[in-house]
CSV table of C-alpha atoms and ligand atoms in Angstrom, one decimal:
chain,number,residue,atom,x,y,z
A,1,MET,CA,0.0,0.0,0.0
A,2,PRO,CA,1.5,3.4,-0.9
A,3,TRP,CA,1.9,6.1,1.8
A,4,SER,CA,2.9,3.5,4.5
A,5,ILE,CA,5.8,3.7,6.8
A,6,THR,CA,7.6,0.5,8.0
A,7,VAL,CA,7.9,0.6,11.8
A,8,GLY,CA,9.2,-2.9,12.4
A,9,ARG,CA,9.6,-6.5,11.3
A,10,PHE,CA,8.6,-9.7,13.0
A,11,GLY,CA,9.5,-13.1,11.5
A,12,GLY,CA,9.1,-12.6,7.8
A,13,THR,CA,6.4,-9.8,8.2
A,14,ALA,CA,6.9,-6.1,7.9
A,15,VAL,CA,4.6,-4.0,10.1
A,16,LYS,CA,3.6,-0.8,8.4
A,17,ILE,CA,1.6,2.2,9.4
A,18,HIS,CA,-0.5,4.0,6.9
A,19,ILE,CA,-0.3,7.8,6.9
A,20,THR,CA,-4.1,8.0,7.5
A,21,PHE,CA,-3.5,6.2,10.8
A,22,ILE,CA,-1.1,8.9,12.0
A,23,LEU,CA,-3.7,11.6,11.0
A,24,PHE,CA,-6.3,9.6,12.9
A,25,LEU,CA,-4.1,9.5,16.0
A,26,ALA,CA,-3.4,13.3,15.7
A,27,TRP,CA,-7.1,13.9,15.4
A,28,ILE,CA,-7.9,11.8,18.5
A,29,ALA,CA,-5.2,13.6,20.5
A,30,GLY,CA,-6.2,17.0,19.2
A,31,SER,CA,-9.8,16.7,20.0
A,32,ALA,CA,-9.1,15.3,23.5
A,33,TRP,CA,-6.8,18.2,24.1
A,34,ALA,CA,-9.4,20.7,23.0
A,35,ARG,CA,-12.0,19.1,25.2
A,36,GLU,CA,-10.1,18.3,28.4
A,37,GLY,CA,-6.5,19.4,28.2
A,38,LEU,CA,-3.0,17.9,27.9
A,39,SER,CA,-3.4,14.9,30.2
A,40,ALA,CA,-6.5,13.7,28.5
A,41,ALA,CA,-4.8,14.0,25.1
A,42,LEU,CA,-1.9,11.9,26.4
A,43,ASP,CA,-4.2,9.4,27.9
A,44,SER,CA,-6.2,9.1,24.6
A,45,THR,CA,-3.1,8.7,22.5
A,46,VAL,CA,-1.6,6.0,24.8
A,47,PHE,CA,-5.0,4.2,24.8
A,48,ILE,CA,-5.2,4.2,21.0
A,49,LEU,CA,-1.6,3.1,20.6
A,50,LEU,CA,-2.1,0.2,23.0
A,51,LEU,CA,-5.4,-0.7,21.3
A,52,PHE,CA,-3.7,-0.8,17.9
A,53,LEU,CA,-0.9,-2.9,19.3
A,54,CYS,CA,-3.6,-5.4,20.2
A,55,VAL,CA,-4.9,-5.1,16.6
A,56,VAL,CA,-1.4,-5.9,15.3
A,57,LEU,CA,-1.3,-8.9,17.7
A,58,HIS,CA,-4.7,-9.9,16.3
A,59,GLU,CA,-3.3,-9.9,12.8
A,60,PHE,CA,-0.3,-11.9,13.9
A,61,GLY,CA,-2.7,-14.5,15.2
A,62,HIS,CA,-4.0,-14.9,11.7
A,63,ILE,CA,-0.4,-14.8,10.2
A,64,LEU,CA,1.1,-17.4,12.6
A,65,ALA,CA,-1.9,-19.7,12.0
A,66,ALA,CA,-1.5,-19.3,8.2
A,67,ARG,CA,2.2,-19.9,8.4
A,68,ARG,CA,1.5,-23.4,9.8
A,69,TYR,CA,-0.1,-24.2,6.5
A,70,GLY,CA,2.7,-22.7,4.5
A,71,ILE,CA,1.0,-19.4,3.7
A,72,LYS,CA,3.2,-16.3,4.2
A,73,ALA,CA,2.1,-12.7,4.9
A,74,PRO,CA,4.9,-10.3,3.9
A,75,VAL,CA,3.1,-7.1,5.2
A,76,VAL,CA,0.7,-6.0,7.9
A,77,THR,CA,-0.7,-2.4,7.4
A,78,LEU,CA,-2.3,-0.4,10.2
A,79,LEU,CA,-5.3,1.7,9.0
A,80,PRO,CA,-7.7,3.7,11.1
A,81,ILE,CA,-10.3,1.0,10.5
A,82,GLY,CA,-8.0,-1.8,11.7
A,83,GLY,CA,-5.1,-4.0,10.5
A,84,VAL,CA,-4.8,-5.6,7.1
A,85,ALA,CA,-2.5,-8.6,6.7
A,86,SER,CA,-1.6,-9.2,3.1
A,87,MET,CA,-1.7,-13.0,2.8
A,88,GLN,CA,-0.2,-14.6,-0.3
A,89,SER,CA,-3.3,-16.7,-0.6
A,90,LEU,CA,-6.2,-17.9,1.4
A,91,PRO,CA,-6.3,-21.5,2.7
A,92,LYS,CA,-8.3,-23.7,0.3
A,93,ASP,CA,-9.1,-26.4,2.9
A,94,PRO,CA,-12.1,-25.2,5.0
A,95,ARG,CA,-10.6,-26.7,8.2
A,96,GLN,CA,-7.5,-24.5,7.7
A,97,GLU,CA,-9.6,-21.5,6.8
A,98,LEU,CA,-11.5,-21.9,10.1
A,99,VAL,CA,-8.3,-22.1,12.2
A,100,VAL,CA,-6.8,-19.1,10.5
A,101,ALA,CA,-10.0,-17.0,10.8
A,102,LEU,CA,-10.5,-17.9,14.5
A,103,ALA,CA,-6.8,-17.2,15.5
A,104,GLY,CA,-7.3,-13.4,15.3
A,105,PRO,CA,-10.3,-13.0,17.6
A,106,ALA,CA,-8.8,-15.6,19.9
A,107,VAL,CA,-5.8,-13.3,20.5
A,108,ASN,CA,-8.1,-10.5,21.6
A,109,LEU,CA,-10.1,-12.8,23.8
A,110,VAL,CA,-6.9,-14.0,25.6
A,111,ILE,CA,-5.6,-10.4,26.0
A,112,GLY,CA,-9.0,-9.2,27.1
A,113,LEU,CA,-9.4,-11.9,29.7
A,114,ALA,CA,-5.8,-11.6,30.9
A,115,LEU,CA,-6.2,-7.8,31.4
A,116,PHE,CA,-9.6,-8.4,33.0
A,117,LEU,CA,-8.0,-10.8,35.6
A,118,ALA,CA,-5.1,-8.5,36.2
A,119,TRP,CA,-7.3,-5.5,36.7
A,120,GLY,CA,-9.7,-7.2,39.1
A,121,SER,CA,-13.3,-6.4,38.5
A,122,LEU,CA,-15.2,-4.9,35.7
A,123,ARG,CA,-18.7,-3.6,36.2
A,124,PRO,CA,-20.9,-4.5,33.2
A,125,GLY,CA,-21.8,-0.9,32.6
A,126,GLU,CA,-18.3,0.0,31.8
A,127,PHE,CA,-18.4,-2.0,28.6
A,128,ALA,CA,-20.6,0.6,27.1
A,129,GLU,CA,-18.2,3.5,27.8
A,130,ILE,CA,-14.8,2.4,26.6
A,131,ASP,CA,-14.2,5.9,25.3
A,132,ASN,CA,-14.8,7.4,28.8
A,133,PRO,CA,-11.3,8.7,29.9
A,134,HIS,CA,-12.2,8.5,33.6
A,135,LEU,CA,-12.1,4.7,33.6
A,136,SER,CA,-8.7,3.0,34.1
A,137,LEU,CA,-6.6,2.4,31.1
A,138,VAL,CA,-6.3,-1.3,31.8
A,139,GLY,CA,-10.1,-1.6,32.3
A,140,ARG,CA,-10.8,0.1,29.0
A,141,LEU,CA,-8.2,-1.9,27.2
A,142,ALA,CA,-9.7,-5.2,28.5
A,143,ALA,CA,-13.2,-4.1,27.4
A,144,ALA,CA,-12.0,-3.0,24.0
A,145,ASN,CA,-10.3,-6.3,23.4
A,146,LEU,CA,-13.4,-8.3,24.4
A,147,PHE,CA,-15.3,-6.0,22.1
A,148,LEU,CA,-12.8,-6.6,19.2
A,149,ALA,CA,-13.1,-10.4,19.7
A,150,VAL,CA,-17.0,-10.2,19.5
A,151,PHE,CA,-17.1,-7.6,16.7
A,152,ASN,CA,-14.8,-9.5,14.5
A,153,LEU,CA,-16.9,-12.6,14.9
A,154,ILE,CA,-19.9,-10.9,13.2
A,155,PRO,CA,-20.6,-13.4,10.4
A,156,ALA,CA,-20.0,-11.0,7.5
A,157,PHE,CA,-17.1,-10.4,5.2
A,158,PRO,CA,-14.6,-8.8,5.7
A,159,MET,CA,-15.0,-9.6,9.4
A,160,ASP,CA,-13.3,-12.9,10.6
A,161,GLY,CA,-16.8,-14.2,11.4
A,162,GLY,CA,-17.5,-14.1,7.6
A,163,ARG,CA,-14.6,-16.5,7.0
A,164,VAL,CA,-15.7,-18.7,9.9
A,165,LEU,CA,-19.2,-18.9,8.4
A,166,HIS,CA,-17.7,-19.6,5.0
A,167,ALA,CA,-15.5,-22.4,6.3
A,168,LEU,CA,-18.3,-24.0,8.2
A,169,LEU,CA,-20.6,-23.8,5.1
A,170,ALA,CA,-17.9,-25.1,2.8
A,171,MET,CA,-17.5,-28.2,4.9
A,172,ARG,CA,-21.1,-29.0,4.2
A,173,VAL,CA,-22.0,-27.6,0.7
A,174,GLY,CA,-18.7,-27.0,-1.0
A,175,GLY,CA,-16.7,-23.8,-1.8
A,176,ALA,CA,-18.7,-22.0,-4.5
A,177,LEU,CA,-22.2,-22.4,-2.9
A,178,ALA,CA,-20.7,-21.5,0.5
A,179,THR,CA,-19.3,-18.2,-0.8
A,180,GLU,CA,-22.7,-17.4,-2.3
A,181,ILE,CA,-24.6,-18.1,0.9
A,182,ALA,CA,-22.0,-16.4,3.1
A,183,ALA,CA,-22.1,-13.3,0.9
A,184,LYS,CA,-25.9,-13.1,1.2
A,185,ILE,CA,-25.8,-13.5,5.0
A,186,GLY,CA,-23.1,-10.8,5.1
A,187,GLN,CA,-25.2,-8.4,3.1
A,188,ALA,CA,-28.2,-9.0,5.3
A,189,PHE,CA,-26.1,-8.2,8.3
A,190,ALA,CA,-24.8,-5.1,6.7
A,191,ILE,CA,-28.3,-3.9,6.0
A,192,GLY,CA,-29.2,-4.6,9.7
A,193,LEU,CA,-26.1,-2.7,10.9
A,194,GLY,CA,-27.0,0.1,8.6
A,195,PHE,CA,-30.5,0.4,10.2
A,196,LEU,CA,-28.9,0.5,13.6
A,197,GLY,CA,-26.6,3.2,12.3
A,198,LEU,CA,-29.5,5.3,11.1
A,199,PHE,CA,-31.0,5.4,14.5
A,200,GLY,CA,-27.9,5.3,16.6
A,201,ASN,CA,-24.2,5.5,16.0
A,202,PRO,CA,-23.3,6.9,12.6
A,203,LEU,CA,-20.1,5.0,12.7
A,204,LEU,CA,-22.2,1.8,12.3
A,205,LEU,CA,-23.6,3.1,9.0
A,206,PHE,CA,-20.0,3.6,7.7
A,207,ILE,CA,-19.1,0.1,8.7
A,208,ALA,CA,-22.3,-1.3,7.2
A,209,ILE,CA,-21.5,0.2,3.8
A,210,PHE,CA,-18.0,-1.2,4.0
A,211,VAL,CA,-19.3,-4.7,4.9
A,212,TYR,CA,-21.9,-4.6,2.2
A,213,MET,CA,-19.3,-3.7,-0.5
A,214,ALA,CA,-16.9,-6.4,0.7
A,215,ALA,CA,-19.6,-9.0,0.5
A,216,ALA,CA,-20.7,-7.8,-2.9
A,217,GLY,CA,-17.0,-8.0,-4.1
A,218,GLU,CA,-16.6,-11.5,-2.7
A,219,ALA,CA,-19.9,-12.7,-4.4
A,220,GLN,CA,-18.7,-11.1,-7.7
A,221,MET,CA,-15.4,-12.9,-7.5
A,222,SER,CA,-17.1,-16.2,-6.8
A,223,ALA,CA,-19.6,-15.6,-9.7
A,224,SER,CA,-16.7,-15.0,-12.1
A,225,ALA,CA,-14.9,-18.1,-11.0
A,226,GLN,CA,-18.2,-20.0,-11.4
A,227,ALA,CA,-18.7,-18.6,-15.0
A,228,LEU,CA,-15.2,-19.6,-16.0
A,229,ARG,CA,-15.6,-23.2,-14.6
A,230,GLY,CA,-15.0,-25.9,-17.2
A,231,LEU,CA,-13.2,-23.6,-19.6
A,232,THR,CA,-9.6,-24.3,-20.7
A,233,VAL,CA,-7.0,-21.5,-21.2
A,234,GLY,CA,-7.0,-22.4,-25.0
A,235,GLU,CA,-10.7,-21.6,-25.2
A,236,ALA,CA,-10.5,-18.3,-23.3
A,237,MET,CA,-7.2,-16.9,-24.7
A,238,GLU,CA,-6.8,-14.1,-27.2
A,239,THR,CA,-5.2,-15.5,-30.4
A,240,ARG,CA,-5.1,-12.4,-32.5
A,241,PHE,CA,-2.5,-10.2,-31.1
A,242,THR,CA,0.6,-8.3,-32.3
A,243,PRO,CA,3.8,-9.3,-30.5
A,244,ILE,CA,6.7,-6.9,-30.2
A,245,SER,CA,10.2,-8.1,-31.2
A,246,MET,CA,12.9,-8.2,-28.5
A,247,ASP,CA,15.0,-5.8,-30.5
A,248,ALA,CA,12.2,-3.4,-31.4
A,249,THR,CA,12.6,0.3,-30.4
A,250,LEU,CA,10.2,2.3,-28.3
A,251,ALA,CA,9.0,4.0,-31.5
A,252,GLN,CA,8.0,0.7,-32.9
A,253,ALA,CA,6.1,-0.2,-29.7
A,254,VAL,CA,4.3,3.1,-30.0
A,255,ASP,CA,3.4,2.3,-33.6
A,256,ALA,CA,2.0,-1.1,-32.5
A,257,LEU,CA,0.0,0.7,-29.8
A,258,ILE,CA,-1.6,2.9,-32.5
A,259,ALA,CA,-2.1,0.2,-35.1
A,260,THR,CA,-3.9,-2.2,-32.8
A,261,ALA,CA,-6.6,-2.0,-30.0
A,262,GLN,CA,-4.4,-4.2,-27.8
A,263,GLN,CA,-3.7,-3.3,-24.1
A,264,GLU,CA,-0.9,-5.9,-23.6
A,265,PHE,CA,1.9,-6.7,-25.9
A,266,PRO,CA,4.1,-9.7,-25.4
A,267,VAL,CA,7.8,-9.1,-26.2
A,268,VAL,CA,9.2,-12.2,-28.0
A,269,ASP,CA,12.6,-13.4,-29.0
A,270,ALA,CA,13.5,-14.6,-32.6
A,271,PHE,CA,11.9,-18.0,-31.9
A,272,GLY,CA,8.6,-16.5,-30.8
A,273,LYS,CA,9.2,-17.2,-27.1
A,274,PRO,CA,8.0,-14.5,-24.7
A,275,VAL,CA,10.6,-12.6,-22.7
A,276,GLY,CA,8.5,-9.8,-21.3
A,277,LEU,CA,5.3,-7.9,-21.4
A,278,LEU,CA,4.5,-4.3,-22.3
A,279,THR,CA,1.2,-2.8,-21.3
A,280,ARG,CA,-0.4,0.3,-22.8
A,281,GLU,CA,0.5,2.2,-19.6
A,282,ASP,CA,4.1,0.9,-19.7
A,283,ILE,CA,4.5,2.3,-23.2
A,284,LEU,CA,2.9,5.7,-22.4
A,285,THR,CA,5.0,6.0,-19.2
A,286,ALA,CA,8.2,5.2,-21.2
A,287,VAL,CA,7.4,7.8,-23.8
A,288,ARG,CA,7.6,10.5,-21.1
A,289,LYS,CA,11.1,9.6,-20.1
A,290,HIS,CA,12.8,8.1,-23.2
A,291,GLY,CA,13.3,8.8,-26.8
A,292,GLY,CA,12.0,6.7,-29.7
A,293,ASP,CA,15.4,4.9,-30.2
A,294,GLU,CA,15.4,3.4,-26.8
A,295,PRO,CA,15.0,-0.4,-26.9
A,296,ALA,CA,11.4,-1.4,-25.9
A,297,SER,CA,12.8,-4.4,-24.0
A,298,GLY,CA,14.4,-1.9,-21.5
A,299,VAL,CA,11.0,-0.9,-20.2
A,300,MET,CA,9.1,-4.2,-20.3
A,301,ARG,CA,7.9,-6.2,-17.3
A,302,VAL,CA,9.6,-9.5,-16.7
A,303,GLY,CA,8.6,-12.5,-14.7
A,304,VAL,CA,5.0,-12.8,-16.2
A,305,ASP,CA,3.9,-16.5,-15.9
A,306,SER,CA,3.4,-18.8,-18.9
A,307,VAL,CA,0.4,-21.2,-18.9
A,308,ARG,CA,-0.5,-24.1,-21.3
A,309,PRO,CA,-3.6,-24.1,-23.5
A,310,ALA,CA,-4.9,-27.3,-21.8
A,311,ALA,CA,-4.9,-25.8,-18.3
A,312,PRO,CA,-8.2,-25.1,-16.7
A,313,VAL,CA,-8.9,-21.3,-16.5
A,314,GLU,CA,-10.0,-21.8,-12.9
A,315,SER,CA,-6.5,-22.9,-11.9
A,316,VAL,CA,-4.9,-19.7,-13.3
A,317,PHE,CA,-7.7,-17.2,-12.5
A,318,GLU,CA,-6.2,-16.0,-9.2
A,319,ARG,CA,-2.8,-15.2,-10.8
A,320,LEU,CA,-4.5,-12.7,-13.1
A,321,GLN,CA,-5.8,-10.7,-10.0
A,322,ASP,CA,-2.2,-9.6,-9.3
A,323,PRO,CA,-1.9,-6.0,-10.5
A,324,LYS,CA,1.6,-6.8,-11.8
A,325,ALA,CA,0.4,-9.4,-14.2
A,326,PRO,CA,-2.5,-8.0,-16.3
A,327,ALA,CA,-2.0,-10.9,-18.8
A,328,LEU,CA,-0.4,-14.4,-18.9
A,329,TYR,CA,1.4,-15.9,-21.8
A,330,VAL,CA,0.0,-19.0,-23.3
A,331,THR,CA,2.8,-21.2,-24.7
A,332,ASP,CA,3.1,-24.5,-26.6
A,333,ALA,CA,5.3,-27.4,-25.6
A,334,GLU,CA,8.4,-25.6,-27.2
A,335,GLY,CA,7.7,-22.5,-25.2
A,336,VAL,CA,6.5,-20.5,-28.3
A,337,ILE,CA,3.7,-18.1,-27.5
A,338,VAL,CA,0.3,-19.1,-29.0
A,339,GLY,CA,-2.0,-16.8,-27.1
A,340,LEU,CA,-2.5,-14.3,-24.4
A,341,LEU,CA,-4.8,-14.8,-21.4
A,342,THR,CA,-6.1,-11.3,-20.5
A,343,ARG,CA,-8.5,-10.0,-17.9
A,344,GLN,CA,-10.4,-8.3,-20.7
A,345,ALA,CA,-11.1,-11.6,-22.5
A,346,LEU,CA,-12.2,-13.2,-19.2
A,347,ALA,CA,-14.5,-10.3,-18.4
A,348,GLU,CA,-16.2,-10.8,-21.8
A,349,ILE,CA,-16.6,-14.5,-21.1
A,350,VAL,CA,-18.2,-13.8,-17.7
A,351,LEU,CA,-20.5,-11.3,-19.3
A,352,ILE,CA,-21.7,-13.7,-22.0
A,353,ARG,CA,-22.1,-16.6,-19.5
A,354,SER,CA,-24.1,-14.2,-17.3
A,355,VAL,CA,-26.8,-14.0,-20.0
A,356,ARG,CA,-26.2,-17.4,-21.5
A,357,PRO,CA,-24.8,-19.8,-18.9
A,358,ASP,CA,-24.8,-22.7,-21.4
A,359,TRP,CA,-22.8,-20.8,-24.1
A,360,ARG,CA,-20.0,-22.9,-25.5
A,361,PHE,CA,-16.7,-21.2,-26.3
A,362,GLY,CA,-13.6,-22.2,-28.2
A,363,ARG,CA,-15.3,-23.5,-31.4
A,364,ARG,CA,-13.1,-21.3,-33.5
A,365,ALA,CA,-10.8,-23.1,-35.9
B,1,LIG,ZN1,-9.0,-10.7,12.0
């Protein structure tokens, strides 16, 4: 995420703070100062910092659980709305998904109970006023952690409870249907939260919109994966495209950009094997900095994956979600490029299948 500052590293994970979090902290401190003076500002700042330390520990609960299944998370970013761990993938096995999802709230539950025991007693009324600075810091932190554990278990994406629900459903009805049902339940919860927000805390309305959109996004991804089911890469790939030669100049790449409607250009060697990829944006950015005689291969992206025509689209769909790989090369047994698998082509297939689910592709000669 841009605009983030790395504050530390634990295991293989960098902990970053987003600039908006620092603004949020300044706003909390500033408004407490204006209301009740310096000591209240210090108290609020310390409380928020400790609270977000607990949020980071929550994310590390997920990360350490995922690591047991061989999934790494290179970065955790702190935002005003919470922590985001960027996992390389999500566990496919519902049992593993369940463990990873529960590990986060479990951390807050343990912290909350430990602080609660350390602090002595907590009157039930104090749960409702964790933003009251006259309560002890430990007491407020205990209540906030218990709140975090419960709040995160709301069965709606992107809350952990949404993952728990998805995992439990997937054990019974399989992954695709589980996503559909979990997304519907999540949206129902979001609408309920929104209503509460209308008549109570406006923050809830904000969270409701966030939850609704996350559920819709999840359902959309699942519907796309469903529409692409059963298709091979060979049926979904673009076959009419202009490759750019490895020794072409930037001027020749610009000519290809004008002459075609293509967004992605594979750069190939003399044998037709792909060595890199140039997108429309790459070419336009390069034009700003370089002259026409510059070799086009100097500005291409490398490390784009090759797939085979017989591979199922489902198996490579996730790789196309990476912003660094807007297309995949499709190559034959000799490694010669025979097609390009692009997001654009897949979006068109999803569109056609949404109106004609039985439509058959790949009948072209
Ligand atoms: Zn979590």
